[in-house]
Coordinates of C-alpha atoms in Angstrom, one line a residue:
X28 CA -0.3 -0.1 -0.1
X29 CA 1.5 3.4 -0.7
X30 CA 1.3 6.1 2.0
X31 CA 2.4 9.3 2.0
X32 CA 3.1 11.7 5.2
X33 CA 0.5 14.4 6.6
X34 CA 1.5 17.1 8.4
X35 CA -1.7 19.4 9.5
X36 CA -0.5 24.0 10.5
X37 CA -1.0 25.2 13.7
X38 CA -4.6 26.4 13.1
X39 CA -5.7 23.1 15.0
X40 CA -4.8 25.2 18.1
X41 CA -5.6 28.9 16.7
X42 CA -8.5 28.9 18.9
X43 CA -7.7 28.1 21.9
X44 CA -5.2 31.0 21.7
X45 CA -5.3 34.9 22.2
X46 CA -2.3 36.6 20.3
X47 CA -0.9 39.8 21.1
X48 CA 1.4 42.3 20.2
X49 CA 5.5 40.9 20.2
X50 CA 7.4 41.4 22.9
X51 CA 11.1 40.5 22.9
X52 CA 11.9 39.1 26.2
X53 CA 13.8 36.8 25.1
X54 CA 17.5 38.9 25.6
X55 CA 19.0 38.7 29.1
X56 CA 22.1 39.1 30.9
X57 CA 23.4 38.8 34.8
X58 CA 26.5 39.4 36.2
X59 CA 26.1 35.9 37.9
X60 CA 28.9 33.4 36.6
X61 CA 26.0 30.7 36.1
X62 CA 22.5 30.8 36.9
X63 CA 19.5 29.2 35.9
X64 CA 16.3 29.4 36.0
X65 CA 12.7 26.6 36.0
X66 CA 9.4 27.6 35.8
X67 CA 8.8 24.3 37.5
X68 CA 4.9 24.4 36.8
X69 CA 6.1 23.5 33.3
X70 CA 9.9 21.9 33.2
X71 CA 10.7 25.3 31.1
X72 CA 14.3 26.8 31.7
X73 CA 13.7 30.5 31.4
X74 CA 17.3 31.5 31.3
X75 CA 20.8 29.9 31.6
X76 CA 24.2 30.5 31.9
X77 CA 27.2 28.3 32.4
X78 CA 24.9 25.8 34.7
X79 CA 26.4 22.6 34.1
X80 CA 30.3 23.8 35.3
X81 CA 30.9 22.0 38.6
X82 CA 31.9 24.9 41.0
X83 CA 32.1 25.1 44.9
X84 CA 28.6 25.6 46.4
X85 CA 29.0 26.5 50.3
X86 CA 26.2 26.6 51.9
X87 CA 23.4 26.0 49.4
X88 CA 25.4 22.0 49.6
X89 CA 23.3 21.7 52.8
X90 CA 20.0 21.2 50.6
X91 CA 21.7 17.6 50.1
X92 CA 21.4 16.5 53.8
X93 CA 18.5 18.6 54.6
X94 CA 17.0 16.5 51.9
X95 CA 18.4 13.3 53.0
X96 CA 16.9 14.3 56.4
X97 CA 13.3 14.9 54.8
X98 CA 13.6 11.7 52.5
X99 CA 14.1 9.7 55.7
X100 CA 11.5 11.6 57.8
X101 CA 9.5 10.8 54.9
X102 CA 10.0 7.1 55.0
X103 CA 10.1 6.9 58.6
X104 CA 13.2 6.0 59.4
X105 CA 13.6 9.6 61.3
X106 CA 11.1 11.8 63.2
X107 CA 11.1 15.2 63.9
X108 CA 11.0 15.0 68.1
X109 CA 14.0 12.4 67.6
X110 CA 16.6 13.3 70.2
X111 CA 19.9 14.2 69.5
X112 CA 23.1 14.1 71.9
X113 CA 26.2 16.6 70.1
X114 CA 28.9 14.7 70.7
X115 CA 32.3 15.9 71.8
X116 CA 33.9 15.4 68.5
X117 CA 31.5 17.3 66.1
X118 CA 31.7 19.5 68.7
X119 CA 35.7 20.3 68.8
X120 CA 35.7 20.2 64.9
X121 CA 33.1 22.7 64.3
X122 CA 32.5 24.9 67.1
X123 CA 32.2 28.5 65.7
X124 CA 33.7 26.8 62.7
X125 CA 31.8 29.4 59.8
X126 CA 28.4 29.7 60.0
X127 CA 26.9 28.1 63.5
X128 CA 23.7 26.9 65.6
X129 CA 26.1 27.0 68.6
X130 CA 25.7 23.4 70.1
X131 CA 27.6 22.8 72.7
X132 CA 29.6 19.4 72.8
X133 CA 26.5 16.1 74.5
X134 CA 23.7 19.2 74.3
X135 CA 20.5 17.0 73.6
X136 CA 18.7 18.4 70.7
X137 CA 16.2 17.3 68.7
X138 CA 16.1 16.4 64.7
X139 CA 13.5 19.3 64.5
X140 CA 15.6 22.2 66.0
X141 CA 19.0 20.8 64.0
X142 CA 16.4 20.8 60.7
X143 CA 15.5 24.3 61.3
X144 CA 19.5 25.0 62.7
X145 CA 20.9 24.4 59.1
X146 CA 17.9 25.9 57.3
X147 CA 17.2 29.4 59.2
X148 CA 21.1 29.6 61.0
X149 CA 23.1 28.2 58.3
X150 CA 25.1 25.9 60.6
X151 CA 27.9 23.9 59.6
X152 CA 27.6 21.8 63.3
X153 CA 24.2 21.2 63.1
X154 CA 24.9 19.7 59.6
X155 CA 27.7 17.2 60.9
X156 CA 25.3 16.4 64.4
X157 CA 22.3 15.6 61.9
X158 CA 24.7 13.3 59.9
X159 CA 26.3 11.7 62.7
X160 CA 23.2 10.7 63.9
X161 CA 21.3 9.1 60.9
X162 CA 24.4 7.2 59.2
X163 CA 26.4 6.9 62.5
X164 CA 29.5 8.4 61.1
X165 CA 30.1 11.2 59.3
X166 CA 32.2 9.6 57.6
X167 CA 29.5 7.2 55.9
X168 CA 26.8 10.3 55.6
X169 CA 28.8 11.8 53.5
X170 CA 28.7 8.4 51.3
X171 CA 25.3 8.1 51.8
X172 CA 24.8 11.6 50.0
X173 CA 27.5 10.5 47.0
X174 CA 25.4 7.9 46.2
X175 CA 21.8 9.9 46.5
X176 CA 23.0 12.3 44.1
X177 CA 23.4 9.6 41.3
X178 CA 20.2 7.9 42.2
X179 CA 18.6 11.5 41.5
X180 CA 20.8 12.5 38.4
X181 CA 22.7 15.0 39.8
X182 CA 25.3 13.8 37.5
X183 CA 27.7 17.0 38.3
X184 CA 27.8 17.0 41.9
X185 CA 30.6 15.6 44.4
X186 CA 30.3 15.6 48.1
X187 CA 33.0 16.0 50.6
X188 CA 31.1 16.9 53.8
X189 CA 27.9 17.4 54.9
X190 CA 27.9 20.8 55.2
X191 CA 29.7 22.6 52.5
X192 CA 32.9 23.4 54.0
X193 CA 35.3 24.2 51.1
X194 CA 36.8 20.9 50.1
X195 CA 38.9 19.8 47.4
X196 CA 36.4 17.7 45.1
X197 CA 33.5 19.5 47.0
X198 CA 31.0 20.7 43.9
X199 CA 27.8 21.1 42.6
X200 CA 26.1 22.7 39.3
X201 CA 23.5 24.7 39.2
X202 CA 21.4 23.0 36.7
X203 CA 21.8 20.0 40.3
X204 CA 21.0 22.7 42.6
X205 CA 17.8 23.2 40.3
X206 CA 16.7 20.0 40.0
X207 CA 17.8 19.3 43.7
X208 CA 15.6 22.6 44.7
X209 CA 12.8 21.8 43.3
X210 CA 12.8 18.3 44.3
X211 CA 12.6 19.3 48.0
X212 CA 9.6 21.7 47.1
X213 CA 7.8 18.8 45.5
X214 CA 8.6 15.7 47.4
X215 CA 8.4 17.3 50.5
X216 CA 5.5 19.3 51.3
X217 CA 4.6 18.5 54.5
X218 CA 7.7 19.7 55.2
X219 CA 9.2 22.4 52.8
X220 CA 7.4 25.6 54.8
X221 CA 10.7 25.0 56.7
X222 CA 12.7 27.0 54.6
X223 CA 10.3 30.0 54.8
X224 CA 10.8 30.7 58.0
X225 CA 12.4 33.8 58.8
X226 CA 13.7 33.6 62.0
X227 CA 14.9 30.4 64.2
X228 CA 16.1 31.1 68.0
X229 CA 18.4 28.1 69.5
X230 CA 18.5 28.8 73.8
X231 CA 18.8 32.5 73.2
X232 CA 21.5 33.3 70.7
X233 CA 20.5 36.3 69.3
X234 CA 23.4 37.0 67.5
X235 CA 22.4 34.1 64.6
X236 CA 18.6 33.8 64.4
X237 CA 17.4 35.3 61.3
X238 CA 17.0 33.7 57.8
X239 CA 19.7 34.8 55.0
X240 CA 17.2 34.5 52.2
X241 CA 17.4 37.9 50.8
X242 CA 13.6 37.1 48.6
X243 CA 12.4 36.2 52.3
X244 CA 10.1 39.1 52.9
X245 CA 11.2 41.2 50.3
X246 CA 9.5 39.2 46.9
X247 CA 6.4 37.8 46.9
X248 CA 6.1 34.5 46.8
X249 CA 9.1 33.8 47.8
X250 CA 9.2 30.8 50.8
X251 CA 12.8 28.7 50.3
X252 CA 15.7 27.8 50.0
X253 CA 19.5 28.9 50.9
X254 CA 22.4 31.0 50.3
X255 CA 25.8 30.2 50.1
X256 CA 29.5 32.1 50.2
X257 CA 32.9 31.8 49.9
X258 CA 35.3 33.6 48.6
X259 CA 36.3 31.1 46.0
X260 CA 32.7 31.1 44.8
X261 CA 31.2 34.6 45.5
X262 CA 28.1 35.2 47.3
X263 CA 25.0 32.3 45.4
X264 CA 21.1 31.6 46.5
X265 CA 19.0 28.3 45.5
X266 CA 15.4 29.9 45.4
X267 CA 11.7 29.2 44.8
X268 CA 9.0 31.5 44.7
X269 CA 5.9 31.0 43.8
X270 CA 2.6 33.1 42.6
X271 CA -1.3 31.8 40.8
X272 CA 0.1 28.8 41.1
X273 CA 3.4 29.1 39.1
X274 CA 6.5 28.5 40.6
X275 CA 9.6 29.0 39.7
X276 CA 13.3 27.9 41.2
X277 CA 16.5 30.0 40.6
X278 CA 19.9 29.4 41.3
X279 CA 22.8 32.3 41.0
X280 CA 26.2 32.0 41.9
X281 CA 30.0 34.3 41.9
X282 CA 27.9 37.1 42.5
X283 CA 30.4 39.7 43.9
X284 CA 28.7 41.1 47.8
X285 CA 25.1 40.1 49.8
X286 CA 23.5 43.2 48.4
X287 CA 24.5 42.0 44.7
X288 CA 22.8 38.6 45.1
X289 CA 19.8 40.5 46.6
X290 CA 19.3 42.6 43.4
X291 CA 20.4 40.4 40.8
X292 CA 18.3 36.7 42.6
X293 CA 14.6 39.5 42.7
X294 CA 15.5 41.1 39.0
X295 CA 15.4 37.3 37.9
X296 CA 13.3 36.0 39.5
X297 CA 11.0 39.2 38.5
X298 CA 11.4 38.4 34.9
X299 CA 10.2 35.3 35.1
X300 CA 7.3 36.4 36.5
X301 CA 6.9 39.5 33.8
X302 CA 8.0 38.1 30.6
X303 CA 6.5 34.2 30.9
X304 CA 3.1 33.1 31.2
X305 CA 1.8 29.4 31.8
X306 CA -0.3 27.9 28.8
X307 CA -2.4 24.9 29.5
X308 CA -3.0 23.6 25.6
X309 CA -4.3 20.6 25.7
X310 CA -5.9 18.0 28.4
X311 CA -5.0 14.1 28.5
X312 CA -7.7 12.7 26.4
X313 CA -8.0 15.7 24.3
X314 CA -8.8 14.8 20.7
X315 CA -5.5 16.7 18.6
X316 CA -7.0 15.6 14.5
X317 CA -9.0 12.9 13.5
X318 CA -7.0 10.1 10.9
X319 CA -8.4 8.5 8.3
X320 CA -8.3 4.3 7.9
X321 CA -7.3 2.3 5.7
X322 CA -9.3 -1.0 6.0
X323 CA -11.4 -0.3 9.1
X324 CA -14.4 -1.1 10.4
X325 CA -14.7 3.3 11.3
X326 CA -13.7 5.4 8.6
X327 CA -11.0 7.3 10.8
X328 CA -9.7 7.6 14.3
X329 CA -9.5 10.3 16.6
X330 CA -5.6 11.0 17.6
X331 CA -5.0 12.1 21.8
X332 CA -3.0 12.6 23.6
X333 CA -2.5 10.6 26.7
X334 CA -1.3 13.5 29.2
X335 CA -2.0 17.2 30.2
X336 CA 0.4 19.8 28.0
X337 CA 0.6 22.9 29.2
X338 CA 4.3 25.1 28.1
X339 CA 5.8 28.2 29.2
X340 CA 6.0 30.5 27.0
X341 CA 7.2 34.2 26.5
X342 CA 4.7 36.1 24.2
X343 CA 6.5 36.8 21.4
X344 CA 6.7 32.8 21.5
X345 CA 3.3 32.2 21.7
X346 CA 2.5 34.2 18.6
X347 CA 5.2 33.0 17.3
X348 CA 4.7 29.1 18.0
X349 CA 3.7 26.6 15.1
X350 CA 2.1 23.7 16.0
X351 CA 1.9 20.3 12.9
X352 CA 0.5 16.7 13.2
X353 CA 2.4 13.9 11.2
X354 CA 1.3 10.6 10.7
X355 CA 1.1 8.2 7.9
X356 CA -2.1 8.8 5.5
X357 CA -4.2 6.8 6.4
X358 CA -3.2 4.8 9.4
X359 CA -3.7 1.2 8.6
X360 CA -6.0 -1.3 10.4
X361 CA -6.4 -2.8 12.7
X362 CA -5.8 -0.4 16.1
X363 CA -6.0 -0.9 19.7
X364 CA -6.9 2.6 21.6
X365 CA -3.8 4.5 22.9
X366 CA -1.9 2.6 20.1
X367 CA 1.0 5.8 19.2
X368 CA -0.3 6.6 16.0
X369 CA 1.4 10.0 15.6
X370 CA 3.6 12.9 16.9
X371 CA 2.5 16.4 17.6
X372 CA 5.5 18.9 17.3
X373 CA 5.6 22.9 19.0
X374 CA 8.3 24.5 17.6
X375 CA 9.2 28.1 19.3
X376 CA 12.0 30.6 18.9
X377 CA 14.9 30.1 20.7
X378 CA 13.7 26.6 22.1
X379 CA 14.6 23.6 20.6
X380 CA 10.6 21.5 19.7
X381 CA 8.9 19.8 21.7
X382 CA 7.1 16.2 20.7
X383 CA 4.5 14.6 21.8
X384 CA 2.9 11.2 21.1
X385 CA -0.6 10.8 19.8
X386 CA -2.6 7.8 20.2
X387 CA -5.7 6.2 18.8
X388 CA -9.0 7.5 20.7
X389 CA -11.0 4.2 19.9
X390 CA -10.3 0.3 18.7
X391 CA -10.4 -0.5 15.0
X392 CA -11.5 -3.6 13.5
X393 CA -9.7 -4.7 10.4
X394 CA -12.7 -5.1 7.5
X395 CA -12.3 -8.6 6.0
X396 CA -13.3 -10.5 2.5
X397 CA -15.8 -8.1 0.8
X398 CA -15.3 -5.7 3.0
X399 CA -11.5 -4.5 2.0
X400 CA -12.9 -5.4 -2.1
X401 CA -15.1 -2.7 -1.4
X402 CA -13.0 0.0 1.1
X403 CA -10.2 -0.3 -1.5
X404 CA -12.4 0.8 -4.5
X405 CA -13.9 3.8 -2.5
X406 CA -10.1 4.4 -1.5
X407 CA -9.5 4.4 -5.1
X408 CA -12.6 6.7 -6.6
X409 CA -13.7 9.0 -3.6
X410 CA -10.6 8.8 -1.6
X411 CA -12.1 7.7 1.6
X412 CA -10.5 5.3 3.7
X413 CA -13.4 3.0 4.3
X414 CA -17.0 2.8 5.7
X415 CA -18.2 4.2 8.8
X416 CA -19.6 0.3 9.6
X417 CA -18.6 -2.8 8.6
X418 CA -20.3 -4.2 6.1
X419 CA -22.9 -7.0 7.0

């Protein structure tokens, strides 16, 4: 049977879109040495700069320690009210060494307080004490961190300690940090709100009680996550904010000061919310197109999507969007409902093409005997692909 490749144009979804004037919102730069901005709702990258080069993440790597703890709590292996005794070794090694929770040797502290000591106060000591409690030793916990990094596809990350203290080989990428941040938001909805807490007071140590995240309380919708700074890596931030059902995740690094970190993180977040919007295009099961059928008991079959399809786009991208459907015309029966029979392709400026499989919306039975002859004659004479119902 001779077949041709059929392509249909963007007219199939024109009725779903309201086109507005073009806006040149794609040009963007940043003084940050590395950055990535993601619309987590649709997993769309809105901006990136050197996002895959490993760098010393400083305290932003504490997010991995928190992830390990949250995961253990979710699995029932760890409880927020578990009591932990601060070891003499942890106190000796980390007493007043960098950011601290001011733990003292043989203090008894809950897991919940240790987590707040990490998230809000950025305590290096809290990370090590929690690591020892969970794994029996800090070194074993670090092995666990590296194994988990491989498991969750953080390909550019390697850990030498639980708190981000500078060490040879202790690196992450901006993309890995964004991935980790998104996982913390989505996998632990009951625990993630800790990241939005602006203050934590441990045993009245008032000299270190405020969250250093420059977006909290200053940028509408901001609710996490973690700052970082060393002389080598500069000032960085892993952040997230949600507005009107849209969540953005931002990672920046290599900035020159606290003030520049605050200004740049706010500017990039605002860029994402202001210049891009979330557009639902199709729902799961929606008919995208209708294909002709060859030698079937039905003349056509609906081509449907198996899952919701939504995109984050700028106004310019939306105006210039091109949509096409490709499939072999006609599609030969028999056809099973859910069988992949075509491809939906969406092309946007400055972005790789997005493809999604199109599935058969129903079963189509192959006709036999005299029905095949009749269907073939009809196709030759009239261009139809078969009968609506099987011949008697």
